[in-house]
GROMACS .gro file of C-alpha atoms in nm:
model
  491
    1MET     CA    1   7.137   1.913   6.201
    2THR     CA    2   6.762   1.940   6.233
    3PHE     CA    3   6.610   1.595   6.278
    4ILE     CA    4   6.233   1.545   6.298
    5ILE     CA    5   6.035   1.220   6.310
    6LYS     CA    6   5.657   1.206   6.297
    7HIS     CA    7   5.364   0.983   6.209
    8LYS     CA    8   5.074   1.091   5.992
    9PRO     CA    9   4.764   0.901   6.100
   10VAL     CA   10   4.539   0.763   5.831
   11ASN     CA   11   4.282   1.029   5.729
   12LYS     CA   12   4.505   1.302   5.871
   13MET     CA   13   4.346   1.572   5.659
   14TYR     CA   14   4.011   1.542   5.830
   15LYS     CA   15   3.917   1.569   6.194
   16VAL     CA   16   3.801   1.224   6.296
   17SER     CA   17   3.473   1.281   6.474
   18LYS     CA   18   3.411   1.124   6.813
   19MET     CA   19   3.033   1.122   6.757
   20LYS     CA   20   2.853   0.794   6.715
   21PRO     CA   21   2.813   0.675   6.358
   22LYS     CA   22   2.438   0.747   6.353
   23GLN     CA   23   2.505   1.115   6.421
   24LEU     CA   24   2.726   1.132   6.114
   25LYS     CA   25   2.462   1.007   5.874
   26SER     CA   26   2.320   1.298   5.680
   27LYS     CA   27   2.017   1.106   5.561
   28LYS     CA   28   1.825   0.793   5.637
   29ARG     CA   29   1.954   0.511   5.427
   30LYS     CA   30   1.800   0.192   5.306
   31SER     CA   31   1.875  -0.109   5.517
   32LEU     CA   32   2.102  -0.354   5.346
   33LYS     CA   33   2.005  -0.713   5.307
   34THR     CA   34   2.363  -0.800   5.241
   35LYS     CA   35   2.669  -0.861   5.450
   36ALA     CA   36   2.816  -0.528   5.561
   37PRO     CA   37   3.159  -0.439   5.426
   38SER     CA   38   3.435  -0.489   5.681
   39LEU     CA   39   3.518  -0.118   5.667
   40LEU     CA   40   3.174  -0.029   5.802
   41GLN     CA   41   3.235  -0.228   6.116
   42ASN     CA   42   3.490   0.027   6.228
   43ARG     CA   43   3.337   0.359   6.127
   44LEU     CA   44   3.498   0.560   6.404
   45ARG     CA   45   3.833   0.503   6.233
   46LEU     CA   46   3.705   0.678   5.920
   47SER     CA   47   3.679   1.041   5.823
   48LYS     CA   48   3.351   1.223   5.768
   49LYS     CA   49   3.411   1.226   5.393
   50GLN     CA   50   3.471   0.851   5.388
   51ILE     CA   51   3.158   0.786   5.594
   52SER     CA   52   2.959   1.008   5.359
   53PHE     CA   53   3.099   0.810   5.066
   54LEU     CA   54   3.009   0.475   5.222
   55ASN     CA   55   2.658   0.599   5.303
   56GLU     CA   56   2.609   0.694   4.939
   57VAL     CA   57   2.740   0.359   4.823
   58GLU     CA   58   2.502   0.173   5.054
   59SER     CA   59   2.201   0.386   4.962
   60SER     CA   60   2.257   0.341   4.588
   61GLN     CA   61   2.280  -0.008   4.442
   62PRO     CA   62   2.322  -0.263   4.727
   63GLN     CA   63   2.632  -0.470   4.682
   64PRO     CA   64   2.597  -0.845   4.625
   65GLU     CA   65   2.558  -1.073   4.924
   66ASN     CA   66   2.861  -1.217   5.099
   67THR     CA   67   3.099  -0.966   4.946
   68HIS     CA   68   3.337  -0.711   5.091
   69LEU     CA   69   3.364  -0.359   4.960
   70ILE     CA   70   3.704  -0.316   4.802
   71PRO     CA   71   3.926  -0.100   5.029
   72GLY     CA   72   4.024   0.242   4.899
   73LEU     CA   73   3.743   0.285   4.647
   74HIS     CA   74   3.688   0.637   4.781
   75PHE     CA   75   4.035   0.740   4.654
   76LEU     CA   76   3.946   0.678   4.288
   77GLY     CA   77   3.783   0.935   4.064
   78CYS     CA   78   3.862   1.230   4.292
   79GLY     CA   79   3.998   1.572   4.209
   80TYR     CA   80   4.362   1.601   4.318
   81ASN     CA   81   4.565   1.903   4.425
   82ILE     CA   82   4.893   1.849   4.241
   83PHE     CA   83   5.048   2.142   4.426
   84GLY     CA   84   4.993   1.967   4.758
   85SER     CA   85   5.165   1.650   4.877
   86TYR     CA   86   5.269   1.364   4.650
   87ALA     CA   87   5.035   1.061   4.673
   88ASP     CA   88   4.879   1.173   4.998
   89GLU     CA   89   4.515   1.182   5.101
   90SER     CA   90   4.557   1.540   5.226
   91ALA     CA   91   4.565   1.644   4.858
   92ILE     CA   92   4.240   1.465   4.769
   93LEU     CA   93   3.973   1.718   4.668
   94GLU     CA   94   3.609   1.660   4.571
   95ARG     CA   95   3.477   1.323   4.461
   96LEU     CA   96   3.361   1.325   4.100
   97ILE     CA   97   3.181   0.989   4.070
   98ASP     CA   98   2.817   0.967   4.178
   99PRO     CA   99   2.754   0.616   4.323
  100ASN     CA  100   2.380   0.656   4.255
  101LYS     CA  101   2.450   0.646   3.881
  102ILE     CA  102   2.619   0.306   3.905
  103LYS     CA  103   2.343   0.048   3.879
  104GLN     CA  104   2.542  -0.270   3.911
  105TRP     CA  105   2.848  -0.406   4.089
  106GLY     CA  106   3.141  -0.605   3.967
  107THR     CA  107   3.259  -0.891   4.187
  108THR     CA  108   3.601  -1.051   4.197
  109PRO     CA  109   3.717  -1.340   4.418
  110GLN     CA  110   4.047  -1.284   4.591
  111GLY     CA  111   4.168  -1.567   4.813
  112SER     CA  112   3.895  -1.661   5.060
  113LYS     CA  113   3.696  -1.340   5.001
  114THR     CA  114   3.492  -1.195   4.719
  115TYR     CA  115   3.517  -0.821   4.671
  116ALA     CA  116   3.252  -0.588   4.532
  117HIS     CA  117   3.365  -0.297   4.319
  118TRP     CA  118   3.241  -0.071   4.045
  119PRO     CA  119   3.248  -0.254   3.710
  120PHE     CA  120   3.497  -0.008   3.561
  121VAL     CA  121   3.748  -0.057   3.847
  122LYS     CA  122   4.032  -0.307   3.835
  123PHE     CA  123   4.224  -0.408   4.146
  124ILE     CA  124   4.514  -0.623   4.255
  125LYS     CA  125   4.579  -0.748   4.607
  126LYS     CA  126   4.947  -0.688   4.668
  127SER     CA  127   5.206  -0.778   4.926
  128LYS     CA  128   5.511  -0.594   4.807
  129ALA     CA  129   5.772  -0.362   4.956
  130LEU     CA  130   5.980  -0.141   4.731
  131SER     CA  131   6.199   0.168   4.747
  132GLN     CA  132   6.180   0.491   4.551
  133THR     CA  133   6.422   0.781   4.540
  134PHE     CA  134   6.355   1.135   4.426
  135SER     CA  135   6.641   1.384   4.421
  136GLY     CA  136   6.727   1.725   4.286
  137LYS     CA  137   6.991   1.996   4.285
  138ASN     CA  138   6.725   2.217   4.443
  139LEU     CA  139   6.380   2.161   4.587
  140ASP     CA  140   6.205   2.251   4.262
  141SER     CA  141   6.396   1.989   4.064
  142MET     CA  142   6.312   1.717   4.320
  143CYS     CA  143   5.944   1.812   4.301
  144LYS     CA  144   5.965   1.794   3.921
  145GLU     CA  145   6.085   1.433   3.950
  146MET     CA  146   5.771   1.354   4.149
  147THR     CA  147   5.561   1.543   3.892
  148LYS     CA  148   5.706   1.328   3.615
  149LYS     CA  149   5.649   1.006   3.811
  150ALA     CA  150   5.280   1.095   3.849
  151GLY     CA  151   5.247   1.128   3.471
  152ILE     CA  152   5.162   1.498   3.477
  153SER     CA  153   5.208   1.676   3.145
  154GLY     CA  154   5.361   2.021   3.111
  155SER     CA  155   5.694   2.153   3.232
  156TYR     CA  156   5.572   2.307   3.555
  157CYS     CA  157   5.653   2.176   3.898
  158GLY     CA  158   5.398   2.011   4.125
  159PHE     CA  159   5.386   1.858   4.472
  160GLN     CA  160   5.550   2.150   4.654
  161GLY     CA  161   5.336   2.056   4.954
  162SER     CA  162   5.540   1.736   4.995
  163VAL     CA  163   5.797   1.928   5.200
  164ASN     CA  164   5.725   2.049   5.551
  165LEU     CA  165   5.828   2.415   5.545
  166ASP     CA  166   5.829   2.427   5.924
  167THR     CA  167   6.135   2.202   5.900
  168TYR     CA  168   6.292   2.336   5.582
  169LYS     CA  169   6.193   2.703   5.571
  170SER     CA  170   6.551   2.829   5.599
  171VAL     CA  171   6.679   2.608   5.313
  172SER     CA  172   6.376   2.565   5.084
  173LYS     CA  173   6.514   2.822   4.837
  174SER     CA  174   6.880   2.770   4.915
  175TYR     CA  175   7.121   2.782   4.624
  176TYR     CA  176   7.350   2.521   4.779
  177HIS     CA  177   7.121   2.255   4.925
  178GLU     CA  178   7.069   1.929   4.741
  179TRP     CA  179   6.751   1.734   4.814
  180TYR     CA  180   6.678   1.365   4.858
  181ARG     CA  181   6.353   1.187   4.935
  182LYS     CA  182   6.378   0.814   4.990
  183LEU     CA  183   6.057   0.615   5.029
  184SER     CA  184   5.996   0.266   5.159
  185ILE     CA  185   5.655   0.176   5.017
  186ILE     CA  186   5.455  -0.115   5.158
  187GLN     CA  187   5.193  -0.199   4.896
  188LYS     CA  188   4.869  -0.373   4.993
  189TRP     CA  189   4.624  -0.283   4.715
  190GLN     CA  190   4.630  -0.135   4.367
  191LEU     CA  191   4.313   0.017   4.221
  192THR     CA  192   4.275   0.161   3.872
  193LEU     CA  193   3.999   0.295   3.650
  194ASP     CA  194   3.976   0.070   3.346
  195ASN     CA  195   3.918   0.370   3.120
  196PRO     CA  196   3.944   0.705   3.303
  197THR     CA  197   3.727   0.895   3.053
  198GLN     CA  198   3.449   0.638   3.094
  199ILE     CA  199   3.346   0.804   3.420
  200ARG     CA  200   3.203   1.101   3.224
  201LYS     CA  201   2.860   0.936   3.239
  202PHE     CA  202   2.889   0.873   3.613
  203LEU     CA  203   2.971   1.228   3.727
  204TYR     CA  204   2.767   1.411   3.985
  205PRO     CA  205   2.537   1.657   3.800
  206ASN     CA  206   2.702   1.957   3.969
  207VAL     CA  207   3.049   1.825   3.875
  208ALA     CA  208   2.951   1.775   3.510
  209LYS     CA  209   2.804   2.126   3.504
  210ALA     CA  210   3.125   2.272   3.650
  211ILE     CA  211   3.351   2.090   3.402
  212ASN     CA  212   3.143   2.190   3.102
  213ASN     CA  213   3.046   2.545   3.198
  214TRP     CA  214   3.252   2.701   3.475
  215GLU     CA  215   3.524   2.958   3.428
  216PRO     CA  216   3.848   2.748   3.417
  217ASN     CA  217   4.026   2.897   3.719
  218LYS     CA  218   3.717   2.846   3.936
  219LEU     CA  219   3.695   2.485   3.817
  220PHE     CA  220   4.063   2.412   3.884
  221LYS     CA  221   4.055   2.572   4.228
  222ARG     CA  222   3.762   2.356   4.339
  223TYR     CA  223   3.830   2.026   4.164
  224GLY     CA  224   4.200   2.043   4.073
  225LEU     CA  225   4.380   2.009   3.740
  226TYR     CA  226   4.382   1.629   3.760
  227PHE     CA  227   4.178   1.344   3.904
  228THR     CA  228   4.293   1.008   4.040
  229ASP     CA  229   4.272   0.707   3.809
  230GLY     CA  230   4.531   0.472   3.961
  231VAL     CA  231   4.625   0.448   4.329
  232ILE     CA  232   4.843   0.231   4.551
  233LEU     CA  233   4.727   0.174   4.909
  234GLY     CA  234   4.931   0.062   5.209
  235GLY     CA  235   5.191   0.227   5.431
  236LYS     CA  236   5.485   0.455   5.360
  237PHE     CA  237   5.811   0.542   5.535
  238SER     CA  238   5.949   0.871   5.404
  239TYR     CA  239   6.303   1.001   5.459
  240THR     CA  240   6.372   1.357   5.338
  241SER     CA  241   6.713   1.523   5.357
  242ALA     CA  242   6.839   1.865   5.248
  243ILE     CA  243   7.220   1.875   5.238
  244ASP     CA  244   7.451   2.175   5.222
  245THR     CA  245   7.660   2.065   4.925
  246TYR     CA  246   7.924   2.329   4.979
  247LYS     CA  247   8.068   2.120   5.260
  248TRP     CA  248   8.119   1.822   5.028
  249ALA     CA  249   8.401   1.801   4.776
  250SER     CA  250   8.279   1.462   4.647
  251LYS     CA  251   7.919   1.404   4.540
  252ASP     CA  252   7.973   1.026   4.545
  253GLU     CA  253   8.080   1.052   4.908
  254MET     CA  254   7.771   1.259   4.986
  255ASN     CA  255   7.541   1.008   4.812
  256LEU     CA  256   7.690   0.722   5.014
  257ALA     CA  257   7.630   0.918   5.335
  258VAL     CA  258   7.263   0.967   5.245
  259LYS     CA  259   7.221   0.595   5.178
  260ALA     CA  260   7.395   0.500   5.501
  261SER     CA  261   7.169   0.731   5.702
  262TYR     CA  262   6.853   0.598   5.533
  263PHE     CA  263   6.961   0.234   5.563
  264SER     CA  264   7.031   0.281   5.935
  265PHE     CA  265   6.652   0.288   5.972
  266VAL     CA  266   6.532   0.031   5.719
  267LYS     CA  267   6.812  -0.227   5.705
  268SER     CA  268   6.989  -0.429   5.969
  269SER     CA  269   7.331  -0.389   5.807
  270ALA     CA  270   7.417  -0.030   5.719
  271SER     CA  271   7.712   0.183   5.815
  272TYR     CA  272   7.904   0.496   5.722
  273THR     CA  273   8.248   0.460   5.569
  274SER     CA  274   8.390   0.651   5.866
  275THR     CA  275   8.289   0.843   6.177
  276THR     CA  276   8.418   1.159   6.008
  277ILE     CA  277   8.173   1.113   5.720
  278LYS     CA  278   7.888   1.045   5.963
  279ASN     CA  279   7.960   1.362   6.161
  280LYS     CA  280   8.000   1.563   5.842
  281TYR     CA  281   7.664   1.444   5.710
  282GLU     CA  282   7.482   1.511   6.034
  283SER     CA  283   7.627   1.862   6.060
  284SER     CA  284   7.541   1.955   5.701
  285SER     CA  285   7.188   1.815   5.664
  286GLU     CA  286   6.828   1.882   5.762
  287ILE     CA  287   6.637   1.554   5.795
  288GLU     CA  288   6.271   1.465   5.842
  289ILE     CA  289   6.130   1.115   5.876
  290GLU     CA  290   5.760   1.039   5.848
  291THR     CA  291   5.540   0.731   5.850
  292VAL     CA  292   5.193   0.707   5.696
  293GLY     CA  293   4.961   0.414   5.757
  294GLY     CA  294   5.004   0.131   6.003
  295ASP     CA  295   4.991   0.163   6.380
  296ASN     CA  296   5.078   0.514   6.497
  297ILE     CA  297   5.200   0.373   6.829
  298VAL     CA  298   5.491   0.195   6.661
  299GLY     CA  299   5.534   0.449   6.379
  300GLY     CA  300   5.670   0.802   6.381
  301ASP     CA  301   5.920   0.878   6.656
  302SER     CA  302   5.907   0.516   6.773
  303ILE     CA  303   6.129   0.428   6.476
  304SER     CA  304   6.496   0.459   6.563
  305ASN     CA  305   6.651   0.153   6.398
  306SER     CA  306   6.576  -0.135   6.162
  307GLN     CA  307   6.395  -0.341   6.429
  308SER     CA  308   6.152  -0.062   6.518
  309TYR     CA  309   6.102   0.002   6.146
  310GLN     CA  310   6.015  -0.366   6.100
  311ASN     CA  311   5.765  -0.345   6.387
  312TRP     CA  312   5.590  -0.058   6.213
  313LYS     CA  313   5.601  -0.235   5.877
  314ASN     CA  314   5.439  -0.545   6.029
  315SER     CA  315   5.158  -0.329   6.169
  316ILE     CA  316   5.030  -0.231   5.824
  317LYS     CA  317   4.706  -0.425   5.784
  318ASP     CA  318   4.423  -0.387   5.537
  319GLU     CA  319   4.227  -0.165   5.776
  320ASP     CA  320   4.524   0.066   5.847
  321ILE     CA  321   4.604   0.160   5.488
  322THR     CA  322   4.591   0.486   5.300
  323LEU     CA  323   4.698   0.641   4.971
  324ILE     CA  324   5.076   0.604   4.940
  325ASP     CA  325   5.160   0.612   4.569
  326PHE     CA  326   5.029   0.635   4.216
  327THR     CA  327   5.035   0.346   3.973
  328ASP     CA  328   5.321   0.307   3.725
  329GLY     CA  329   5.293   0.541   3.432
  330GLY     CA  330   5.084   0.798   3.612
  331GLY     CA  331   4.779   0.761   3.830
  332LEU     CA  332   4.639   1.104   3.740
  333THR     CA  333   4.437   1.218   3.437
  334GLY     CA  334   4.366   1.577   3.335
  335ILE     CA  335   4.021   1.689   3.444
  336TRP     CA  336   3.970   1.843   3.100
  337GLU     CA  337   3.932   1.488   2.964
  338LEU     CA  338   3.592   1.469   3.136
  339ALA     CA  339   3.444   1.758   2.936
  340SER     CA  340   3.162   1.652   2.705
  341THR     CA  341   3.294   1.814   2.384
  342HIS     CA  342   3.628   1.814   2.208
  343SER     CA  343   3.641   2.194   2.191
  344ARG     CA  344   3.582   2.228   2.566
  345ARG     CA  345   3.851   1.966   2.637
  346SER     CA  346   4.106   2.153   2.423
  347TYR     CA  347   4.016   2.485   2.583
  348LEU     CA  348   4.046   2.351   2.939
  349GLN     CA  349   4.376   2.178   2.861
  350GLN     CA  350   4.527   2.507   2.743
  351LYS     CA  351   4.392   2.694   3.045
  352ALA     CA  352   4.519   2.419   3.276
  353ARG     CA  353   4.871   2.470   3.140
  354GLU     CA  354   4.849   2.844   3.205
  355TYR     CA  355   4.704   2.790   3.553
  356GLY     CA  356   4.981   2.544   3.641
  357GLU     CA  357   5.253   2.785   3.533
  358LYS     CA  358   5.102   3.062   3.746
  359MET     CA  359   5.084   2.831   4.047
  360GLU     CA  360   5.448   2.733   4.000
  361ASP     CA  361   5.552   3.098   3.992
  362LYS     CA  362   5.353   3.160   4.308
  363TYR     CA  363   5.453   2.859   4.514
  364GLY     CA  364   5.773   2.727   4.353
  365PHE     CA  365   6.111   2.692   4.522
  366ASN     CA  366   6.348   2.831   4.260
  367PRO     CA  367   6.669   2.944   4.435
  368LEU     CA  368   6.670   3.312   4.514
  369GLY     CA  369   7.046   3.352   4.470
  370GLY     CA  370   7.250   3.430   4.776
  371ARG     CA  371   7.565   3.260   4.654
  372LYS     CA  372   7.855   3.246   4.895
  373LEU     CA  373   8.152   3.481   4.883
  374VAL     CA  374   8.475   3.288   4.846
  375ASP     CA  375   8.849   3.361   4.840
  376TYR     CA  376   9.052   3.267   4.533
  377VAL     CA  377   9.430   3.253   4.502
  378ILE     CA  378   9.566   3.280   4.147
  379LYS     CA  379   9.925   3.169   4.079
  380ILE     CA  380  10.085   3.257   3.745
  381LYS     CA  381  10.426   3.139   3.623
  382THR     CA  382  10.610   3.364   3.373
  383GLY     CA  383  10.833   3.198   3.111
  384ASN     CA  384  11.208   3.150   3.166
  385SER     CA  385  11.333   3.285   2.832
  386LYS     CA  386  11.465   3.631   2.761
  387TYR     CA  387  11.188   3.883   2.690
  388ASP     CA  388  10.921   3.656   2.844
  389ASP     CA  389  10.862   3.910   3.124
  390THR     CA  390  10.650   4.225   3.112
  391ASP     CA  391  10.590   4.551   3.298
  392ALA     CA  392  10.242   4.592   3.153
  393LYS     CA  393   9.914   4.512   3.324
  394VAL     CA  394   9.772   4.161   3.320
  395LEU     CA  395   9.400   4.116   3.388
  396ALA     CA  396   9.217   3.792   3.461
  397ARG     CA  397   8.861   3.674   3.504
  398LEU     CA  398   8.732   3.333   3.607
  399VAL     CA  399   8.457   3.126   3.448
  400GLY     CA  400   8.269   2.847   3.622
  401ILE     CA  401   7.966   2.620   3.601
  402ASP     CA  402   7.745   2.637   3.907
  403ARG     CA  403   7.572   2.336   4.060
  404LEU     CA  404   7.258   2.407   3.858
  405GLY     CA  405   7.452   2.391   3.530
  406ILE     CA  406   7.456   2.766   3.470
  407ARG     CA  407   7.769   2.929   3.326
  408ARG     CA  408   7.901   3.201   3.559
  409VAL     CA  409   8.157   3.464   3.452
  410GLY     CA  410   8.343   3.671   3.709
  411LEU     CA  411   8.458   4.031   3.685
  412TRP     CA  412   8.794   4.133   3.542
  413GLU     CA  413   9.056   4.140   3.818
  414ASN     CA  414   9.373   4.349   3.799
  415LEU     CA  415   9.671   4.120   3.869
  416ASP     CA  416   9.923   4.406   3.848
  417THR     CA  417   9.915   4.469   4.223
  418VAL     CA  418  10.268   4.369   4.325
  419LYS     CA  419  10.586   4.557   4.238
  420ASN     CA  420  10.819   4.372   4.002
  421ASP     CA  421  10.568   4.101   3.922
  422ARG     CA  422  10.577   3.908   3.595
  423GLU     CA  423  10.958   3.880   3.617
  424ARG     CA  424  11.124   3.616   3.403
  425GLY     CA  425  11.098   3.265   3.558
  426LYS     CA  426  10.899   3.388   3.860
  427THR     CA  427  10.569   3.266   4.005
  428ASP     CA  428  10.336   3.539   4.129
  429GLU     CA  429  10.046   3.494   4.372
  430HIS     CA  430   9.737   3.712   4.364
  431TYR     CA  431   9.463   3.707   4.628
  432ILE     CA  432   9.103   3.778   4.529
  433ASP     CA  433   8.894   3.809   4.842
  434LYS     CA  434   8.514   3.787   4.872
  435HIS     CA  435   8.450   3.695   4.512
  436GLU     CA  436   8.107   3.555   4.426
  437ASP     CA  437   8.125   3.176   4.413
  438LEU     CA  438   8.136   3.063   4.050
  439GLY     CA  439   8.095   2.692   4.118
  440GLU     CA  440   8.329   2.449   3.945
  441LEU     CA  441   8.594   2.655   3.764
  442ILE     CA  442   8.631   2.562   3.399
  443GLN     CA  443   8.828   2.851   3.245
  444ILE     CA  444   9.042   3.155   3.315
  445GLU     CA  445   9.064   3.441   3.068
  446LEU     CA  446   9.392   3.636   3.062
  447TYR     CA  447   9.443   3.979   2.905
  448HIS     CA  448   9.785   4.140   2.848
  449THR     CA  449   9.745   4.515   2.787
  450GLU     CA  450  10.087   4.595   2.628
  451LYS     CA  451  10.081   4.661   2.254
  452LYS     CA  452  10.457   4.660   2.186
  453ASP     CA  453  10.615   4.392   2.401
  454ALA     CA  454  10.492   4.038   2.460
  455TRP     CA  455  10.455   3.835   2.779
  456VAL     CA  456  10.476   3.457   2.806
  457CYS     CA  457  10.265   3.265   3.057
  458GLU     CA  458  10.392   2.915   3.132
  459TRP     CA  459  10.116   2.787   3.361
  460VAL     CA  460   9.835   2.904   3.587
  461GLU     CA  461   9.682   2.764   3.906
  462ILE     CA  462   9.369   2.878   4.094
  463LYS     CA  463   9.275   2.765   4.442
  464ASN     CA  464   8.939   2.818   4.608
  465LYS     CA  465   9.055   2.872   4.966
  466THR     CA  466   8.701   2.837   5.098
  467ASN     CA  467   8.646   2.477   4.989
  468GLY     CA  468   9.005   2.375   4.912
  469LYS     CA  469   8.957   2.289   4.544
  470THR     CA  470   9.246   2.360   4.305
  471TYR     CA  471   9.236   2.405   3.926
  472SER     CA  472   9.528   2.444   3.685
  473ALA     CA  473   9.636   2.460   3.321
  474ARG     CA  474   9.956   2.447   3.115
  475VAL     CA  475   9.950   2.763   2.904
  476ASN     CA  476  10.289   2.814   2.730
  477LYS     CA  477  10.149   3.103   2.532
  478LYS     CA  478  10.274   3.448   2.424
  479PHE     CA  479  10.042   3.742   2.494
  480LYS     CA  480  10.070   4.073   2.308
  481HIS     CA  481   9.774   4.301   2.367
  482ASN     CA  482   9.537   4.010   2.338
  483LYS     CA  483   9.298   3.796   2.542
  484SER     CA  484   9.297   3.421   2.568
  485LEU     CA  485   9.045   3.183   2.725
  486ILE     CA  486   9.227   2.892   2.890
  487SER     CA  487   9.057   2.568   2.997
  488LEU     CA  488   9.118   2.447   3.352
  489THR     CA  489   9.122   2.102   3.504
  490GLU     CA  490   9.064   2.018   3.868
  491GLU     CA  491   9.362   1.869   4.045
   0.00000   0.00000   0.00000
């Protein structure tokens, strides 16, 4: 088992400068005659892009006196790389909204404080912890669950950057690995654009020019296919596991093992059903744990049990928050919606779909094949009555459904390999070595080659010696130069 624990500091995508704040200011700004936002009191904790944003906010329309700038405003109205990480500031691209075009502030009291915000922004102060689970039969299908949660249209797969390929490189395109991502989300703030398309009139001039005039691929590469319109801020504990399903006969048992492992970190009472299951899970899985937000001293590899998890959770304060999720129903809007004409919006939407499909082909994790070779044993019982036996050849081929739901048909196998087989009342065994794994067997097709005499098959049984699963069927059928497809049931 590979097991990695790490902490992503807030603003991890940018190098946090150690220069004094004055050295980071690109231009002289007007002095404010208002109370400074609490975020400005701790500028060395912020990234260069955030400081640039706050400078622009201050130098535009001064916020009302005795107010605090709403935390996380810089995450709204930004281009977003949907092929990067899910709900993560590392995927934030260029800001689209020009603060200098916003001539007035909205103010909203919240408890003992009054917060200043753009008039088209709604916010909710939250104190909520919840869990989310994304899963998939392969990495692509798990990423598609995240794509759907973010409200992204189209059938392509986003958020491939959510998985650390340094950890999962050997299994990212595995045919047999099932994926789980369990999140413990500590919500502190929710910010949304009241009407996402309303920001058309507040775009930077160069952004508006790009949206309305640039070649689509150039536009999407710089600003993304989507922009943020609803964000959740706080802290996030992420548990990702890739499990070799071939070692598990029961999916329910495997699911319980995943929950037990996850709960061993976030709950005080969690246990495996047995030591055998625990060892089996640990030997068949690749696991990575990550914390975002909160105090990095108590996050990351400091978390080993529910108490250390609670210590990290308690460290998530308003000043140690970051982007952790999108709002229900989406959180992202297509950048084409910001074009000034209907025809340009329709054109960009079509080109965005084509661009997304190309990106999926380039960076997706569709399994490359590489199915295991397994050993099958086929047992066939010939009828007891006179003339039920045969000296002719009997051929068989197996049919299965693989773990991705694809029907797999094996090659015809000659079962006439033993002298005096298919004798009346006898059971014959046939070994098929190194056959491509067909998944869950659903059928066997039998073919009796004799044209004159018939052969009666009473029952058939197939065992996958590699994973121990057995399938069987009552046949009780006469074969005379004909084929028959027989349904199997797992014993």
